[in-house]
Short mmCIF file of C-alpha atoms and ligand atoms in Angstrom, two decimals:
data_model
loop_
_atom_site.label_atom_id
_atom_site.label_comp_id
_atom_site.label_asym_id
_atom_site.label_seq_id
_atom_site.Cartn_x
_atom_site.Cartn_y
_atom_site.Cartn_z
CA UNK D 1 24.39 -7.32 -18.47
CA UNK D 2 23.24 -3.54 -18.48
CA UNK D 3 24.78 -0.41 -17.18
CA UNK D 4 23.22 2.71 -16.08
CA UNK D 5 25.38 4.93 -16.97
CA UNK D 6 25.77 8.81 -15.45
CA UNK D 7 23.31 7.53 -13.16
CA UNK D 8 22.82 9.10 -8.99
CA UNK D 9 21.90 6.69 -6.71
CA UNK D 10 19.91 8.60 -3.73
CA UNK D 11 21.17 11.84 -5.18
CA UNK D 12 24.67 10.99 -4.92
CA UNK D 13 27.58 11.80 -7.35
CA UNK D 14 27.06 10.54 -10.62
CA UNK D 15 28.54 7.01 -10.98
CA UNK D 16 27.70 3.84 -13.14
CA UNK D 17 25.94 0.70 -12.22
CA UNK D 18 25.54 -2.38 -13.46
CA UNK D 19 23.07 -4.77 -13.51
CA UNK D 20 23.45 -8.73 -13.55
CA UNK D 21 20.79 -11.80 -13.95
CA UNK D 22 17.96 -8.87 -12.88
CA UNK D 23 20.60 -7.77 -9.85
CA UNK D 24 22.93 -5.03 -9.23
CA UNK D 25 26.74 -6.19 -9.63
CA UNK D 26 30.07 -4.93 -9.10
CA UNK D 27 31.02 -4.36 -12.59
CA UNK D 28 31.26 -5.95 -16.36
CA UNK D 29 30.62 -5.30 -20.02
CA UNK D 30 27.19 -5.06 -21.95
CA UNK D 31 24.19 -2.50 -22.96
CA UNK D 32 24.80 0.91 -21.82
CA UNK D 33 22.04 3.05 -20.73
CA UNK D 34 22.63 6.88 -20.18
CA UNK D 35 21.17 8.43 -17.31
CA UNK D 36 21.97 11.45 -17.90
CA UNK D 37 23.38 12.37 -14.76
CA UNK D 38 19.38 11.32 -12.88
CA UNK D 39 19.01 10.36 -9.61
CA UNK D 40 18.20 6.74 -9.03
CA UNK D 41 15.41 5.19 -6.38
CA UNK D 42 14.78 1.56 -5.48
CA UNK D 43 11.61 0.53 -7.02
CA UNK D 44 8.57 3.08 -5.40
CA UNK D 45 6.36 0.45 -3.45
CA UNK D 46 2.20 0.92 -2.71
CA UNK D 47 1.87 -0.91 0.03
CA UNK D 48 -2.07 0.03 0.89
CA UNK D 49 -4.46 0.20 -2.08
CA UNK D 50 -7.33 -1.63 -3.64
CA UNK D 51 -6.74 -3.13 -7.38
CA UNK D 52 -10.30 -4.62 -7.62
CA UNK D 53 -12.25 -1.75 -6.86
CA UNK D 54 -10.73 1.05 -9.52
CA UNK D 55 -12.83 2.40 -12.01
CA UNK D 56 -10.17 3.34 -14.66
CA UNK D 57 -10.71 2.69 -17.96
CA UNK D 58 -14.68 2.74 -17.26
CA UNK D 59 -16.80 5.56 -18.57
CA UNK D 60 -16.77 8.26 -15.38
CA UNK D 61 -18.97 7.36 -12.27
CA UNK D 62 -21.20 10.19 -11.42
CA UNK D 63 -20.72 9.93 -7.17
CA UNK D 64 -24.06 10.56 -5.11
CA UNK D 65 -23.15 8.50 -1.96
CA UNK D 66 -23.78 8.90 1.67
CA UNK D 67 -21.45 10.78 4.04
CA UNK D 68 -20.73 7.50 6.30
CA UNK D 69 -18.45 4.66 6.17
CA UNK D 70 -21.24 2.23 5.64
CA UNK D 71 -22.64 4.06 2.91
CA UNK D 72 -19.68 3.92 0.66
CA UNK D 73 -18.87 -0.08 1.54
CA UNK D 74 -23.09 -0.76 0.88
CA UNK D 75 -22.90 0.89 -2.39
CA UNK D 76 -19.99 -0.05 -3.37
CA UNK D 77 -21.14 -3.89 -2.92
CA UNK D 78 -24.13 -3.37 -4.72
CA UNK D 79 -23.50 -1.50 -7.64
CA UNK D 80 -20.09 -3.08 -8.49
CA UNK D 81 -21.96 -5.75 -11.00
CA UNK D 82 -23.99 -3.20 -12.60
CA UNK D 83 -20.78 -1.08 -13.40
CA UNK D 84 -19.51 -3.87 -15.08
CA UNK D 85 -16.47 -3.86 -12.43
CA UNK D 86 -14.36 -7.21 -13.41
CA UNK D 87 -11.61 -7.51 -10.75
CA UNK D 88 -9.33 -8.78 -13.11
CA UNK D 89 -9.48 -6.50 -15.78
CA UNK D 90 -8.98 -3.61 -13.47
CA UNK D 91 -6.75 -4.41 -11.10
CA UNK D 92 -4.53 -4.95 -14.21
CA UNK D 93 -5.29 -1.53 -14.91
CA UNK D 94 -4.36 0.29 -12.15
CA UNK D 95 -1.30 -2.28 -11.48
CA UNK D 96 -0.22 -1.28 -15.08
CA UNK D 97 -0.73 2.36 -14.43
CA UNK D 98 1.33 1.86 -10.78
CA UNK D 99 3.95 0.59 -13.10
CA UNK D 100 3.80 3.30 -15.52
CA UNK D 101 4.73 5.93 -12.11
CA UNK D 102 7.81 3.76 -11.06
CA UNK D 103 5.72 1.24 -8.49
CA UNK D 104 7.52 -2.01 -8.56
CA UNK D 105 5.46 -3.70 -5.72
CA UNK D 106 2.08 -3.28 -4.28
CA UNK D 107 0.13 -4.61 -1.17
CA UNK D 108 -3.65 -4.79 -2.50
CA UNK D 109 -6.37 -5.34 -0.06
CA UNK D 110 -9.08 -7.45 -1.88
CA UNK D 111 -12.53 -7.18 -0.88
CA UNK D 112 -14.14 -11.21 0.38
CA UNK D 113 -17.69 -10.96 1.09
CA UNK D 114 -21.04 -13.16 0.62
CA UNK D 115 -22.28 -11.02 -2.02
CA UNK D 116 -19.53 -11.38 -4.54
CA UNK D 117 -17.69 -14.17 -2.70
CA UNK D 118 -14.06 -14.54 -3.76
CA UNK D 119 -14.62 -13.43 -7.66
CA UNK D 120 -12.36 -10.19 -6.80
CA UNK D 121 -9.36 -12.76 -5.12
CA UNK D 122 -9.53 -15.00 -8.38
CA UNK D 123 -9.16 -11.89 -10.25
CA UNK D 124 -6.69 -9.91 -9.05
CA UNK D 125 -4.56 -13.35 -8.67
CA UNK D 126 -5.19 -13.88 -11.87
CA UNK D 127 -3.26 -10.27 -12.88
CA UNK D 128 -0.50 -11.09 -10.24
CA UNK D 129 0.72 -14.09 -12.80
CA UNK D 130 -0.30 -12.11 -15.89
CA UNK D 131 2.51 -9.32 -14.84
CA UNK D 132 5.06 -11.48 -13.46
CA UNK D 133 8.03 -10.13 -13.68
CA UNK D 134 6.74 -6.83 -14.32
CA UNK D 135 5.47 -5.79 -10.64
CA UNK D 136 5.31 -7.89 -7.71
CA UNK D 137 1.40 -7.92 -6.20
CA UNK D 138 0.40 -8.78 -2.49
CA UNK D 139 -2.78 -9.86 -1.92
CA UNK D 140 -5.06 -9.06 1.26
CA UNK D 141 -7.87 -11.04 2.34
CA UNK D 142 -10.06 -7.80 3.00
CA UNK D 143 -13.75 -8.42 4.73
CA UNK D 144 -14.56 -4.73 3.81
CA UNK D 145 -18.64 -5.70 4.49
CA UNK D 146 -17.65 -6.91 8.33
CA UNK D 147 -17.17 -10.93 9.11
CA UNK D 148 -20.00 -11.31 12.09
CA UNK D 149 -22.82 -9.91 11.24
CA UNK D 150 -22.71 -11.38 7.60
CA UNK D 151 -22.41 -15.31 8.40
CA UNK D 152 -20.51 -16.97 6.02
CA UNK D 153 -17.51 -14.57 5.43
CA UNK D 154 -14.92 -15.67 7.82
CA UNK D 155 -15.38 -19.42 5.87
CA UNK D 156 -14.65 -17.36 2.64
CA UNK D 157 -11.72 -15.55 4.08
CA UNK D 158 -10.43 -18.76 4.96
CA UNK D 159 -10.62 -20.01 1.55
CA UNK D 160 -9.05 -16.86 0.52
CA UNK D 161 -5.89 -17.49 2.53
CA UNK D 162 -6.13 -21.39 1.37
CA UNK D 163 -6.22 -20.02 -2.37
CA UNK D 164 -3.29 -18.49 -2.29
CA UNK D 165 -4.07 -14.61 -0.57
CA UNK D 166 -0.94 -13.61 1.20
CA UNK D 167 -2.55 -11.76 4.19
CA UNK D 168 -5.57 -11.67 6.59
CA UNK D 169 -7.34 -8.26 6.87
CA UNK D 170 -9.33 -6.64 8.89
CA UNK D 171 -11.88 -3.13 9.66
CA UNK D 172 -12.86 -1.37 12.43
CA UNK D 173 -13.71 -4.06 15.11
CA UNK D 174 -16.17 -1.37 16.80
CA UNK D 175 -17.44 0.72 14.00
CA UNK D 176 -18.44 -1.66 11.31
CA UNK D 177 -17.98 -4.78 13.02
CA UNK D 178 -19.69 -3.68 16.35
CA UNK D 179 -17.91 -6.69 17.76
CA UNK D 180 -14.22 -6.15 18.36
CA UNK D 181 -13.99 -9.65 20.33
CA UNK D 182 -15.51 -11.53 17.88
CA UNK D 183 -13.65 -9.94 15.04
CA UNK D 184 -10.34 -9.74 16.05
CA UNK D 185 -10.35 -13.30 17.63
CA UNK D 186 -11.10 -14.42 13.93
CA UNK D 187 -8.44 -12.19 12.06
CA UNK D 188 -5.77 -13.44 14.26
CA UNK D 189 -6.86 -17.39 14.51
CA UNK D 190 -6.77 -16.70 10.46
CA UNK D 191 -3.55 -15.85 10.50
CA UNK D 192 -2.63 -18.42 12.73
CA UNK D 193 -4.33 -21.27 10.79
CA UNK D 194 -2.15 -19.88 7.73
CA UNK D 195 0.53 -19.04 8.97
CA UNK D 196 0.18 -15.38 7.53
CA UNK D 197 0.56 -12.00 8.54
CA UNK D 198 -2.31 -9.16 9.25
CA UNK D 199 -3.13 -5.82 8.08
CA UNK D 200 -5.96 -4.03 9.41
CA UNK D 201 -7.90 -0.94 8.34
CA UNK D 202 -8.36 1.01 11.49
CA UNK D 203 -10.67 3.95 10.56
CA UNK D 204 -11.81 4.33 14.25
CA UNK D 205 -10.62 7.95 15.60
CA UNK D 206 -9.77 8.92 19.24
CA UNK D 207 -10.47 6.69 21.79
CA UNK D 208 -12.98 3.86 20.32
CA UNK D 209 -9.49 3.30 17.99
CA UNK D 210 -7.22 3.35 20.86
CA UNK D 211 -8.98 0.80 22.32
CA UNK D 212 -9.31 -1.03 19.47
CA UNK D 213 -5.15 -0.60 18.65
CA UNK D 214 -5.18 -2.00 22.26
CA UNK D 215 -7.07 -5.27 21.79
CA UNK D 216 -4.82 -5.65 18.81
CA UNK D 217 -1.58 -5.13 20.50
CA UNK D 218 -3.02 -7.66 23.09
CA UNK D 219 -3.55 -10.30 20.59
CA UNK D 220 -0.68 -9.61 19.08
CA UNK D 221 1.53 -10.42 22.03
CA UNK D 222 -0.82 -13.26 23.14
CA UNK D 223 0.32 -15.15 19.12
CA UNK D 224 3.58 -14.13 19.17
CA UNK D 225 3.05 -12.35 16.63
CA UNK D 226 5.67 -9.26 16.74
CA UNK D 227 6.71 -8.08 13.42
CA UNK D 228 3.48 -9.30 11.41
CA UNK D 229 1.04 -7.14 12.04
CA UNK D 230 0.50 -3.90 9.96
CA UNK D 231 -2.41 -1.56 11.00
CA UNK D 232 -3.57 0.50 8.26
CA UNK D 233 -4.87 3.95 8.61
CA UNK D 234 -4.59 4.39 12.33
CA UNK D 235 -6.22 8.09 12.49
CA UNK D 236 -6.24 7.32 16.60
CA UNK D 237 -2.78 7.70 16.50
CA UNK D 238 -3.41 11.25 15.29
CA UNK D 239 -5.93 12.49 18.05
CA UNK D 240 -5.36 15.74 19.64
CA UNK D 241 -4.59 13.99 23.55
CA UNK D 242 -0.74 13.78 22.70
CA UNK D 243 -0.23 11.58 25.91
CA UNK D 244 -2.69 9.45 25.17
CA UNK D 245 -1.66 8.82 21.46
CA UNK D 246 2.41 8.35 23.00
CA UNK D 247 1.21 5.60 25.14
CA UNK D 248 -0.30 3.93 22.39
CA UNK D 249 2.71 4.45 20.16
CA UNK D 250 5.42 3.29 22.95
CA UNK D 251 3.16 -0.46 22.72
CA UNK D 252 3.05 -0.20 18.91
CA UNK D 253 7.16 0.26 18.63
CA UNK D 254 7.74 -2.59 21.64
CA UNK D 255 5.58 -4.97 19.77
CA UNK D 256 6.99 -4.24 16.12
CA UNK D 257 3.45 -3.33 15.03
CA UNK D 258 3.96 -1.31 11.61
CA UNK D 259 1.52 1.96 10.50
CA UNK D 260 0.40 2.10 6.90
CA UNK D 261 -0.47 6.10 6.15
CA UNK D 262 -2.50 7.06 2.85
CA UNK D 263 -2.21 10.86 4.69
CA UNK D 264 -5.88 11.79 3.70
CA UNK D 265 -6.86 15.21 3.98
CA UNK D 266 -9.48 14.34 5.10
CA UNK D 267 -8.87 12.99 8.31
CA UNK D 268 -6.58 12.87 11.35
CA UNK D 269 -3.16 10.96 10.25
CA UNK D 270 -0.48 9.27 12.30
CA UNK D 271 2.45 11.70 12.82
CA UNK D 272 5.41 10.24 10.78
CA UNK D 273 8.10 12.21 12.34
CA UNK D 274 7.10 10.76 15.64
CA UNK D 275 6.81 7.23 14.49
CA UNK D 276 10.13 7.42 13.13
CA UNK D 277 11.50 8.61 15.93
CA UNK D 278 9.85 5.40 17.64
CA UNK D 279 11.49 3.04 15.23
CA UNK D 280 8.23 2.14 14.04
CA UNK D 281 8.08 1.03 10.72
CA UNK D 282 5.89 3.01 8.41
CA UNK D 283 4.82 2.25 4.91
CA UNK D 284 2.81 4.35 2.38
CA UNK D 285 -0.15 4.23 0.19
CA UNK D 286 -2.69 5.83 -2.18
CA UNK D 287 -5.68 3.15 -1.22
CA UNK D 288 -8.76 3.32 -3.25
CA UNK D 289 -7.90 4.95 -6.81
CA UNK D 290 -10.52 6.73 -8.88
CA UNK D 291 -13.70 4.30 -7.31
CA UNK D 292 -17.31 4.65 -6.18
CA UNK D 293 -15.44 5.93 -3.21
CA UNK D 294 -14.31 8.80 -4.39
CA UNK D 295 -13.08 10.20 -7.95
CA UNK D 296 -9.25 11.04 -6.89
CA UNK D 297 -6.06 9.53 -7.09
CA UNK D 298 -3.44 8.18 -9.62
CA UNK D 299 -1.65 5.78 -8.20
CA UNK D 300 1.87 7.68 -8.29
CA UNK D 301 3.69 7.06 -5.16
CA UNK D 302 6.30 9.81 -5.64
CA UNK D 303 3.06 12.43 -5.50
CA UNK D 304 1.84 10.22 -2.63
CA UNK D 305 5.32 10.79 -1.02
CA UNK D 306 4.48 14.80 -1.34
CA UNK D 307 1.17 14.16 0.50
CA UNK D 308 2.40 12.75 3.22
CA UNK D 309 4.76 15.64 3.29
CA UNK D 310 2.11 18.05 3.35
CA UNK D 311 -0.26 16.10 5.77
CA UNK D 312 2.92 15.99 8.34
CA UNK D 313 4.05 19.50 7.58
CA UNK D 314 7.07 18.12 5.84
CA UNK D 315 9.43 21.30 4.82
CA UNK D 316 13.44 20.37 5.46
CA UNK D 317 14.78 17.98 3.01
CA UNK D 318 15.68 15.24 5.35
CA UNK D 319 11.61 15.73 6.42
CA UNK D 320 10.73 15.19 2.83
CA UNK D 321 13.18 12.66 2.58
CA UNK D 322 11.44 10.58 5.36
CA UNK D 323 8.42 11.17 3.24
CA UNK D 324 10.58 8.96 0.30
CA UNK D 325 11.47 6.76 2.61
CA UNK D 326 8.51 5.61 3.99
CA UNK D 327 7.47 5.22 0.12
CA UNK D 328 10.14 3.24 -0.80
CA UNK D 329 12.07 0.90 2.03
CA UNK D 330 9.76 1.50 4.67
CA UNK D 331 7.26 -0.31 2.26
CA UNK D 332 10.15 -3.02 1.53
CA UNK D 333 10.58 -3.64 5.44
CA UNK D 334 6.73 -3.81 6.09
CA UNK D 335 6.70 -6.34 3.12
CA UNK D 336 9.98 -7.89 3.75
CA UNK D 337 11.00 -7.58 0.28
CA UNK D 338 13.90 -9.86 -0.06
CA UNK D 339 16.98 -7.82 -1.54
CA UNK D 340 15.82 -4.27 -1.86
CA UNK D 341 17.67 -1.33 -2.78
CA UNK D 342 20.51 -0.33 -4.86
CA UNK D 343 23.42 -2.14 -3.12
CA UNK D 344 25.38 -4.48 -5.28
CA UNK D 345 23.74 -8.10 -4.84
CA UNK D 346 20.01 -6.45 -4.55
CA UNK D 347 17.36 -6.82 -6.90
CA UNK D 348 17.52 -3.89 -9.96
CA UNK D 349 13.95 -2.88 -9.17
CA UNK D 350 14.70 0.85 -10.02
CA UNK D 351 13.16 4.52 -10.97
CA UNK D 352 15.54 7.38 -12.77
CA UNK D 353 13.46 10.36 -11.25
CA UNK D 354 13.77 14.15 -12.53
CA UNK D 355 15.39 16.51 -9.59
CA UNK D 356 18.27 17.72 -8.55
CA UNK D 357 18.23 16.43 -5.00
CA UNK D 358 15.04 13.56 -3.82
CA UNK D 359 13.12 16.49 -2.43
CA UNK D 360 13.13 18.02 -5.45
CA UNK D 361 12.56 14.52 -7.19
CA UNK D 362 9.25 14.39 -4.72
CA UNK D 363 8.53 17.93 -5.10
CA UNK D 364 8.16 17.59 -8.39
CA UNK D 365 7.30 14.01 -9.30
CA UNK D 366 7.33 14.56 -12.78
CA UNK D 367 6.77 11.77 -15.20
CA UNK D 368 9.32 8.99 -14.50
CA UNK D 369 12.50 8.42 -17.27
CA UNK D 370 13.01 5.04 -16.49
CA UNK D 371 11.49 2.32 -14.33
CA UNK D 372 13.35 -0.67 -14.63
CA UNK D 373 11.86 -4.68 -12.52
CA UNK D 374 14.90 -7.09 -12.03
CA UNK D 375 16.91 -5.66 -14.50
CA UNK D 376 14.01 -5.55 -17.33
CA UNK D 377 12.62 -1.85 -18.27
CA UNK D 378 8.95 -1.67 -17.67
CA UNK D 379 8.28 1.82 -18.35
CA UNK D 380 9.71 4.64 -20.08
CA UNK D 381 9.09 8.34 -20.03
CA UNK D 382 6.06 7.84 -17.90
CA UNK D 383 4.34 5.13 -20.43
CA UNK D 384 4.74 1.37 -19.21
CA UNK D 385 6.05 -1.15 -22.34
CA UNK D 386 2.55 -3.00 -22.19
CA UNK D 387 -0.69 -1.75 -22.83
CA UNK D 388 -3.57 -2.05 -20.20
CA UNK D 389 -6.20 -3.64 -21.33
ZN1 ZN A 401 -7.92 0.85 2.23
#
């Protein structure tokens, strides 16, 4: 038994909590922690990034690619070898560093393709049951070089899902795959086959991604399969033509379809506010961290929180608080994370944050006090209790 003493869940009163067989319970004796009067957050949750491409740890990558899509996914798949990139080793990284910012669960797409077949799938499931118990890890079956025009790679993303991958993926059925029939029939047989849920990177802008959103919704209804199917990405759904993007959106809430946001910069994002509104459920991300992508990124979801925030123009506190929200349950609900939260009975996946109030706690997203995984403390003053390798 543990109790958090002094301790403000959501930025309520102080209170104390206590924490049973790696659950909150309703009361008891045991090893007091003081809080010091923090606020408390359910477990932060990544719910789009990619474990097996990070660079951390690896001497810096000097970046000279291409301004395309294709460019960064061909030279990413050739020069991954050559950078001595081992999946395992640096997915544990990252996954260790996620920990380190209060991340108690992550959704990882994992590249599957015929030039490195499913070496980065045995090696990030290989650091999902080294850090049991530490941080919960979702796999993605992720064709990131296209499945049709590279025969061979919807056989390996079936083995993928057979090996123990939780999810089927998918990429722009026009832009990369140039064959949005073709593609999305396989994704969603996949899933069917499996039994599994999808999550698709949809890069595609305007109206080649609306149409593309369409032929998902279609399949989507067509398998029944309202509920579990996540499109990542979505920058359609933040086009300029309002009326066209509100059509799209009324299909996405009637069909359950969930929105993964990184809120890039650099391109046009999905308009939380709006999607909330819908009751469509959105879930955050930091996707690619420090890679031959791109050099950025830390893998704290409290600062990703505060991007999203400033993507959406994000200024009222319960705006910013959507912004947390999205970070933490709306993650959970996309994932279905059985018992989340800091009800009695739910699982004590926990962060003690610095703040007076959770805008200020995202405002600021300073290093974490506390991070605690059913009931066990992971991290403390920003430092996780293992070492990466
Ligand atoms: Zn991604």
């Amino acid at each position: 038994m543990t109790i958090l003493k002094n301790v403000r869940p959501m930025g309520a009163p102080a209170t104390d909590l206590y924490i049973k067989d790696g659950r909150f319970a309703a009361g008891g004796d045991g090893e007091v922690i003081d809080c010091g009067g923090r606020i408390l957050i359910p477990g932060l949750v990544e719910a789009h990034t990619h474990l097996d491409k990070s660079l951390l740890g690896l001497p810096w990558y000097r970046n000279e690619v291409g301004p395309r899509l294709i460019d960064k996914i061909t030279n990413e798949r050739e020069v991954k070898v050559s950078l001595g990139l081992d999946p395992q080793v640096q997915s544990e990284r990252q996954a260790i560093q996620s920990m380190a910012y209060g991340t108690t669960q992550i959704r990882s797409h994992v590249d599957v393709d015929t030039h490195h077949g499913l070496a980065g799938i045995e090696g990030v499931m290989a650091t999902r049951e080294k850090l049991k118990g530490y941080v919960d890890i979702e796999i993605v079956a992720f064709p990131q070089s296209s499945m049709m025009p590279r025969p061979g790679t919807v056989e390996l993303m079936d083995e993928a899902l057979s090996m123990g991958a939780d999810i089927v993926g998918g990429i722009d059925p026009c832009g990369i795959e140039r064959d949005p029939k073709g593609h999305l029939d396989a994704v969603f047989r996949l899933a069917e086959k499996h039994g599994k849920p999808i999550d698709i990177h949809l890069h595609e802008r305007d109206a080649m991604g609306g149409f593309s959103m369409e032929e998902i919704i279609a399949r989507t209804i067509a398998h029944g399969m309202q509920g579990k199917v996540t499109i990542s990405h979505a920058f359609c759904l933040g086009a300029p033509d309002r009326d066209y993007v509100a059509g799209l959106q009324e299909q996405l809430a009637e069909n359950r379809i969930h929105i993964a946001t990184t809120a890039p910069a650099s391109a046009p994002v999905p308009r939380v506010k709006e999607l909330a509104a819908l009751g469509i459920l959105t879930c955050g991300g930091n996707d690619g961290i420090r890679d031959t992508w791109g050099p950025y990124g830390n893998g704290d979801m409290l600062e990703r929180a505060m991007f999203i925030g400033l993507r959406n123009n994000l200024r009222r506190d319960d705006e910013v608080e959507l912004a947390l929200d999205i970070c933490t349950y709306g993650g959970a609900k996309v994932m279905e994370t059985e018992g989340y939260g800091l009800d009695i009975g739910c699982q004590a996946d926990c962060v003690l944050v610095e703040g007076e109030t959770l805008a200020e706690a995202v405002a600021l997203h300073a290093p974490r006090k506390l991070v605690m995984k059913g009931g066990m403390v992971v991290a403390r003053d920003g430092k996780a209790v293992i070492e990466a390798p």
